[in-house]
Coordinates of C-alpha atoms in Angstrom, one line a residue:
X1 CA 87.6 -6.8 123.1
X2 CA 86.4 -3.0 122.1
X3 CA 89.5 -1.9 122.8
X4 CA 91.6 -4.4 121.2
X5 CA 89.5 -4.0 117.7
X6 CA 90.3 -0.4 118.4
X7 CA 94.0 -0.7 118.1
X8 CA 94.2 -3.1 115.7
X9 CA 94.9 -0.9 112.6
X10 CA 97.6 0.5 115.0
X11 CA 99.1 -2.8 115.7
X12 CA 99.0 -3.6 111.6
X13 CA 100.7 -0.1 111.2
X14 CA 103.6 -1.3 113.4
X15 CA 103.7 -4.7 112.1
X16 CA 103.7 -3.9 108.5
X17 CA 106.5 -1.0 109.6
X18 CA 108.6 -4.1 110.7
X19 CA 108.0 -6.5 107.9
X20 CA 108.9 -4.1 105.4
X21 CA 111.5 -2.5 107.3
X22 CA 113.3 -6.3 107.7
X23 CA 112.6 -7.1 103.8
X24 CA 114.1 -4.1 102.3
X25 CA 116.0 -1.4 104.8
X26 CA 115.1 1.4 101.9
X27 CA 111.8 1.0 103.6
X28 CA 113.0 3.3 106.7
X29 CA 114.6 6.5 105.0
X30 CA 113.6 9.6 105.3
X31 CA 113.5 10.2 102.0
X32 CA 110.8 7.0 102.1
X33 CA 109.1 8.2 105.1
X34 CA 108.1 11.6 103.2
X35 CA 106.8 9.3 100.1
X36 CA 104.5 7.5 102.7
X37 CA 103.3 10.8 103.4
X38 CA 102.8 12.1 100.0
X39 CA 100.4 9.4 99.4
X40 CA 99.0 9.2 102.2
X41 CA 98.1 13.0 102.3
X42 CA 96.1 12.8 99.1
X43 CA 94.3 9.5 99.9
X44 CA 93.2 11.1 102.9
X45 CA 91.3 14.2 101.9
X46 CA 89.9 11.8 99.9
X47 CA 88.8 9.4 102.5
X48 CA 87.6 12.1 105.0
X49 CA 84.9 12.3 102.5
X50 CA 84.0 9.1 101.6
X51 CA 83.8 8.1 105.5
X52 CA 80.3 10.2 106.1
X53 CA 78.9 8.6 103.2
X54 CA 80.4 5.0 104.3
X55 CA 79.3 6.0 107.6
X56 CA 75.4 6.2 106.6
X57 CA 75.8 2.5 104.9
X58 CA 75.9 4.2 101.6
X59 CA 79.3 4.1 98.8
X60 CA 80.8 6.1 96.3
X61 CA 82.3 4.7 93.5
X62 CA 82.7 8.2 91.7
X63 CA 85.5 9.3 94.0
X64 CA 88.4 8.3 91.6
X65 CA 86.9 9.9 88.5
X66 CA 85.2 12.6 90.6
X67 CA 89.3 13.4 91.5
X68 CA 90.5 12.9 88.0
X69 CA 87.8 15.3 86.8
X70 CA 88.7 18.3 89.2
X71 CA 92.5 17.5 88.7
X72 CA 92.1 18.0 84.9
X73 CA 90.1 20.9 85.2
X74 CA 92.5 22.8 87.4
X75 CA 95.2 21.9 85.4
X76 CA 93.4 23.2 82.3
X77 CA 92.9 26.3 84.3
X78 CA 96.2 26.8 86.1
X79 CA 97.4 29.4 83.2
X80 CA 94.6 31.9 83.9
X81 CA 93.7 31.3 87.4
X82 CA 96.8 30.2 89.0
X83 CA 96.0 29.3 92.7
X84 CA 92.1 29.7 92.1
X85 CA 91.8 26.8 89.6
X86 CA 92.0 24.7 93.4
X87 CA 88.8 26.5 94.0
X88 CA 86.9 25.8 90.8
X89 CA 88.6 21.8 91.3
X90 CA 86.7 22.2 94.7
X91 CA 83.5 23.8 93.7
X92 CA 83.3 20.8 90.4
X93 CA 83.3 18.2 92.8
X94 CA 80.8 19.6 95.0
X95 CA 78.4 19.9 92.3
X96 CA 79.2 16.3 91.0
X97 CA 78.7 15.4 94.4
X98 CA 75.5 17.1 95.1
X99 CA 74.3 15.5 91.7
X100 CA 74.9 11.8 93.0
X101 CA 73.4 12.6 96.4
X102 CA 70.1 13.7 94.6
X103 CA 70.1 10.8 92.3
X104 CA 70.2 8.6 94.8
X105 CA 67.8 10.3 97.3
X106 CA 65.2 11.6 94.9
X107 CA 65.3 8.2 92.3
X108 CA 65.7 5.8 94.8
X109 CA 68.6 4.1 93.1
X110 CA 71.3 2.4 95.3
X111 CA 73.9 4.7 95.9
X112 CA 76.8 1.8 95.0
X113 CA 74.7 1.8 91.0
X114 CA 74.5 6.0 90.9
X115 CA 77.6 6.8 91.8
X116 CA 78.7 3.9 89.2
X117 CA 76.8 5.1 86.3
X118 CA 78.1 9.3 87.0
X119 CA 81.7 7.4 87.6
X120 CA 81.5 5.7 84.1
X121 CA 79.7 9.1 82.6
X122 CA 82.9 11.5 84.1
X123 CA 85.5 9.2 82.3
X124 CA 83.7 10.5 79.1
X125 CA 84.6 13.9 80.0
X126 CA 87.6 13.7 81.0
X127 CA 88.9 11.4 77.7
X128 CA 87.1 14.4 75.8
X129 CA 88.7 17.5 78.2
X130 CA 92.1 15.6 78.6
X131 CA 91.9 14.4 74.6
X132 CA 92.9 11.0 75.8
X133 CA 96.1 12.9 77.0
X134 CA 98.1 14.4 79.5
X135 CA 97.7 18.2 80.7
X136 CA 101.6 19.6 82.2
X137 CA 101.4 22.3 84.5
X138 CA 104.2 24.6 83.9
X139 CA 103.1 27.1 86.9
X140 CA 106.3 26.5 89.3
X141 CA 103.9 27.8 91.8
X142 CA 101.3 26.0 91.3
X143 CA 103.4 23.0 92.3
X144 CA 105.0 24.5 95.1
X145 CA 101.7 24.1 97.0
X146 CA 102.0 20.5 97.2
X147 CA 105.9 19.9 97.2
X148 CA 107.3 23.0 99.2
X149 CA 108.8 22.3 102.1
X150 CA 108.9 24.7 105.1
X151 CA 110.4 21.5 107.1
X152 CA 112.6 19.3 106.3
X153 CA 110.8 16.0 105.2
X154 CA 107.1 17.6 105.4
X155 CA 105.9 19.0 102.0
X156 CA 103.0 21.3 101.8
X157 CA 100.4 18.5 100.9
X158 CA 100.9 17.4 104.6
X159 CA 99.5 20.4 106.4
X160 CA 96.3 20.7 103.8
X161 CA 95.8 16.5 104.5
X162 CA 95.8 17.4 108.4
X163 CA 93.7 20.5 108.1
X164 CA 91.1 19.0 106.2
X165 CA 91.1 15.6 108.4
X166 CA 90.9 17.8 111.4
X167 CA 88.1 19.9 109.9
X168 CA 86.6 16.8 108.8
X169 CA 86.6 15.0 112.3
X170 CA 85.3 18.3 113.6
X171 CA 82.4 18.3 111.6
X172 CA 81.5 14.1 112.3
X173 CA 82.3 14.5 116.3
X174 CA 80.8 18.6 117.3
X175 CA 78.4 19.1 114.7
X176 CA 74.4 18.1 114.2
X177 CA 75.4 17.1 110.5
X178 CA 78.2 14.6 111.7
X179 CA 75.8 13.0 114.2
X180 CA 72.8 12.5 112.1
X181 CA 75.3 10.3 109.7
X182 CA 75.7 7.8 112.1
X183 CA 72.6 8.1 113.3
X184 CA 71.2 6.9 109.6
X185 CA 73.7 4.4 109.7
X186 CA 72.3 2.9 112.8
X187 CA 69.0 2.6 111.9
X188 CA 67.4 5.4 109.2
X189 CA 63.9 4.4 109.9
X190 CA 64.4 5.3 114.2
X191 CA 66.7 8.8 112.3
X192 CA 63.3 9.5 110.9
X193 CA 60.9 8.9 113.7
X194 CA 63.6 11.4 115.8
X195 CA 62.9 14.4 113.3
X196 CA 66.1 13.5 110.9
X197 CA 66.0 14.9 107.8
X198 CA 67.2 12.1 106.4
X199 CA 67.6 12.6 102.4
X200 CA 69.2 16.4 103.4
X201 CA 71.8 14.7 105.2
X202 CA 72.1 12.1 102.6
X203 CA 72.9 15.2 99.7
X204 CA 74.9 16.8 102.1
X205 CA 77.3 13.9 103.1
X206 CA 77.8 13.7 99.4
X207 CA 78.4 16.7 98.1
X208 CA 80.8 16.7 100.9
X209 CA 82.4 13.8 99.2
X210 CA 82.5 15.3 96.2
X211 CA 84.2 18.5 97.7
X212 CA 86.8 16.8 99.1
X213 CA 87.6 14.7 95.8
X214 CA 87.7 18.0 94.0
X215 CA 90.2 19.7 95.9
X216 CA 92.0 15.7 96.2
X217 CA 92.6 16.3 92.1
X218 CA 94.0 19.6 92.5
X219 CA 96.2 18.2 94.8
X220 CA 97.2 15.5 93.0
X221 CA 97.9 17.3 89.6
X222 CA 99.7 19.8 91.5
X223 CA 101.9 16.9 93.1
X224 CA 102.3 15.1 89.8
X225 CA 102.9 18.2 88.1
X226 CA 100.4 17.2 85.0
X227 CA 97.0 15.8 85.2
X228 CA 96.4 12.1 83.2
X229 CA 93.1 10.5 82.6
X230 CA 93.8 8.0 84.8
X231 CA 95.5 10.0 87.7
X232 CA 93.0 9.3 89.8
X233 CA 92.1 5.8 89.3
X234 CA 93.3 3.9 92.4
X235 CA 91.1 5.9 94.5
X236 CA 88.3 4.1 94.5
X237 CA 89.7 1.3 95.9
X238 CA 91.9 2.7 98.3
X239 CA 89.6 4.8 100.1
X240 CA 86.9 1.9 100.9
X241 CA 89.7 -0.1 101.9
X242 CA 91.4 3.2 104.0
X243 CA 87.8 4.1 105.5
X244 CA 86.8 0.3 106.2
X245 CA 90.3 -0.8 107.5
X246 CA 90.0 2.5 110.0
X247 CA 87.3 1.1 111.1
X248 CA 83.9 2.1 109.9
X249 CA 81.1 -0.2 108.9
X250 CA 80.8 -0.5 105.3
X251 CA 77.1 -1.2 106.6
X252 CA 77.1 2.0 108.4
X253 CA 76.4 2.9 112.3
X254 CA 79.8 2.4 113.2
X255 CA 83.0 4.2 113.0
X256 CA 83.4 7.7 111.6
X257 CA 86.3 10.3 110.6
X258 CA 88.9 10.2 113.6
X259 CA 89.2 6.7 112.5
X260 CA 90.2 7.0 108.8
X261 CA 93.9 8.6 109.5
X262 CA 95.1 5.1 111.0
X263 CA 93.1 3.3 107.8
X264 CA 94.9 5.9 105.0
X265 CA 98.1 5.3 107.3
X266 CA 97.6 1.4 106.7
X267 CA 96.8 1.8 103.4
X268 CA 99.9 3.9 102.2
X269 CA 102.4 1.7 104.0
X270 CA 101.0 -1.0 102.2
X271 CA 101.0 -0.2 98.8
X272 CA 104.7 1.9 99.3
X273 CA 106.0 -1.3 101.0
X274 CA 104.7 -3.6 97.9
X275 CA 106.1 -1.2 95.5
X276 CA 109.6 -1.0 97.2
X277 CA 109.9 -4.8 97.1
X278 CA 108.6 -5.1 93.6
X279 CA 105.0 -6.8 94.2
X280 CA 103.3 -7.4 90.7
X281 CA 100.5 -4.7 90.3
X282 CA 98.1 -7.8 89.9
X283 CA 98.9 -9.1 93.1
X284 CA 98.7 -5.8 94.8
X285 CA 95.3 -5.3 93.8
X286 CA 94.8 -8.9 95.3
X287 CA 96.0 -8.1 98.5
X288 CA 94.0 -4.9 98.6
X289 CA 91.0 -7.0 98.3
X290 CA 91.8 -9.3 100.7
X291 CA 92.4 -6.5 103.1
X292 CA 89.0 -4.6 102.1
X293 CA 87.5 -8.7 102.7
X294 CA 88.9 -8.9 106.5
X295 CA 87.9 -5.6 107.4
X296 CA 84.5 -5.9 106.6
X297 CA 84.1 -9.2 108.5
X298 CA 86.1 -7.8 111.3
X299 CA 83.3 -4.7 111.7
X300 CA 80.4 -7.2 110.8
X301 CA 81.3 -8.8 113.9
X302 CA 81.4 -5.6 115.4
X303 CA 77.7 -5.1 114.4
X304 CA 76.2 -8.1 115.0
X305 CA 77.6 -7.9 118.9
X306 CA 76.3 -4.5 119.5
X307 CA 72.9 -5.6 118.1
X308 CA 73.1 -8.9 120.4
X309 CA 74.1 -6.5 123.8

């Protein structure tokens, strides 16, 4: 039954491959197949992120502003810095990052409230940076990091999505940091009686977060070639439901980074596949919810059996 809950983001993968693929042969082109893979590139730097915060039963609602932010920014700074502005996009979303883990640690405000008030806050700057705009980068360059192609069919974006996921699963499986996040996840009082520094870990898995949404909006703007106010929007959504539909516990303990790629996967196919055959926005956003809503039951049960064995 492990197994089987395993590969079912695997088995919705080839299913929704099929569906699509039957409805609306445009669904299988290469040309297709390298948009799947644009989007899901960028949703899943973005997700690598968000899954060691998931992973300790805490949220981040700031990830699609936190993006936007860092995407405008490097935009703005494109003209002087040219490749570094990716840097500064990086380092911005650290620092937001690092500010919603210490809000939540040090105020003892639920994470899912703090990083909705500093989400709400960011949209403030960005109407004022952006002046309720749209910022066009004109550095051909620039661009080319996202979009260039050194194979046929697999742009730039690609190769920073799989460096950073295998980085990221790196960091969750070999490293002290990774482990303590499940370990909070598990249980955060036993994490504390075994010498976790628990609200540490809790700064660091954000500002992780945040680091990884920074350098998502430099990626993004660079792929869109400008940088909007809303650019970054359907983040939020998309990487609870990437990181949840992978299968990590939105309550934490279970899951973690390794996971996510099949979730992002899932995610992308979806949302390309509802596009190609014309689904109302509205109704996407429906689906998507529904999709976030059977995940979460489907790791619940996951939970409650481990805690019954």
């Amino acid at each position: 039954m492990t197994r089987l809950r395993h590969l079912a983001p695997l088995l919705v993968l080839a299913l929704l491959a099929v569906v699509f693929g039957v409805l609306n042969p445009a669904f299988v082109t290469p040309e297709n197949a390298r948009n799947i893979l644009f989007q899901a590139s960028v949703l899943l730097v973005a997700s690598c992120g968000a899954t060691f915060v998931i992973l300790m039963g805490s949220i981040d609602l700031s990830v699609g502003a936190v993006a936007t932010l860092a995407g405008v920014v490097a935009a703005l700074l494109v003209p002087s810095l040219g490749y570094g502005s990716i840097f500064v996009a990086t380092l911005v979303g650290f620092a937001i990052g690092t500010i919603n883990g210490l809000l939540y640690v040090y105020l003892r405000i639920p994470s899912i409230l703090v990083t909705l008030g500093v989400g709400t806050s960011l949209t403030g700057v960005i109407l004022f940076l952006s002046d309720g705009g749209s910022i066009p980068i004109r550095d051909a360059r620039y661009i080319a990091v996202t979009q260039y192609e050194f194979i046929a069919y697999l742009p730039m974006i690609v190769v920073f999505a799989i460096l950073v996921y295998a980085l990221c699963v790196l960091i969750g499986e070999r490293t002290r940091f990774g482990r303590m996040t499940l370990a909070i996840g598990s249980d955060e009082e036993t994490a504390k009686l075994v010498g976790v520094s628990v609200d540490y870990v809790k700064v660091q898995a954000f500002a992780l977060s945040g680091a990884l949404c920074g350098l998502c909006g430099a990626l993004l703007a660079s792929r869109l070639g400008t940088a909007t106010g809303t650019m970054g929007d359907f983040l939020m959504l998309e990487t609870i439901t990437a990181v949840v539909v992978g299968g990590t516990a939105i309550a934490g303990g279970i899951g973690g980074v390794a996971r996510t790629l099949l979730g992002v996967l899932v995610v992308a196919m979806l949302s390309n596949g509802m596009n190609i055959l014309a689904v109302h926005p509205y109704l996407q956003t429906i689906i998507k919810g529904c999709v976030i809503l059977l995940a979460v039951i489907a790791t619940s049960r996951s939970l409650s059996a481990r805690n019954l064995s």
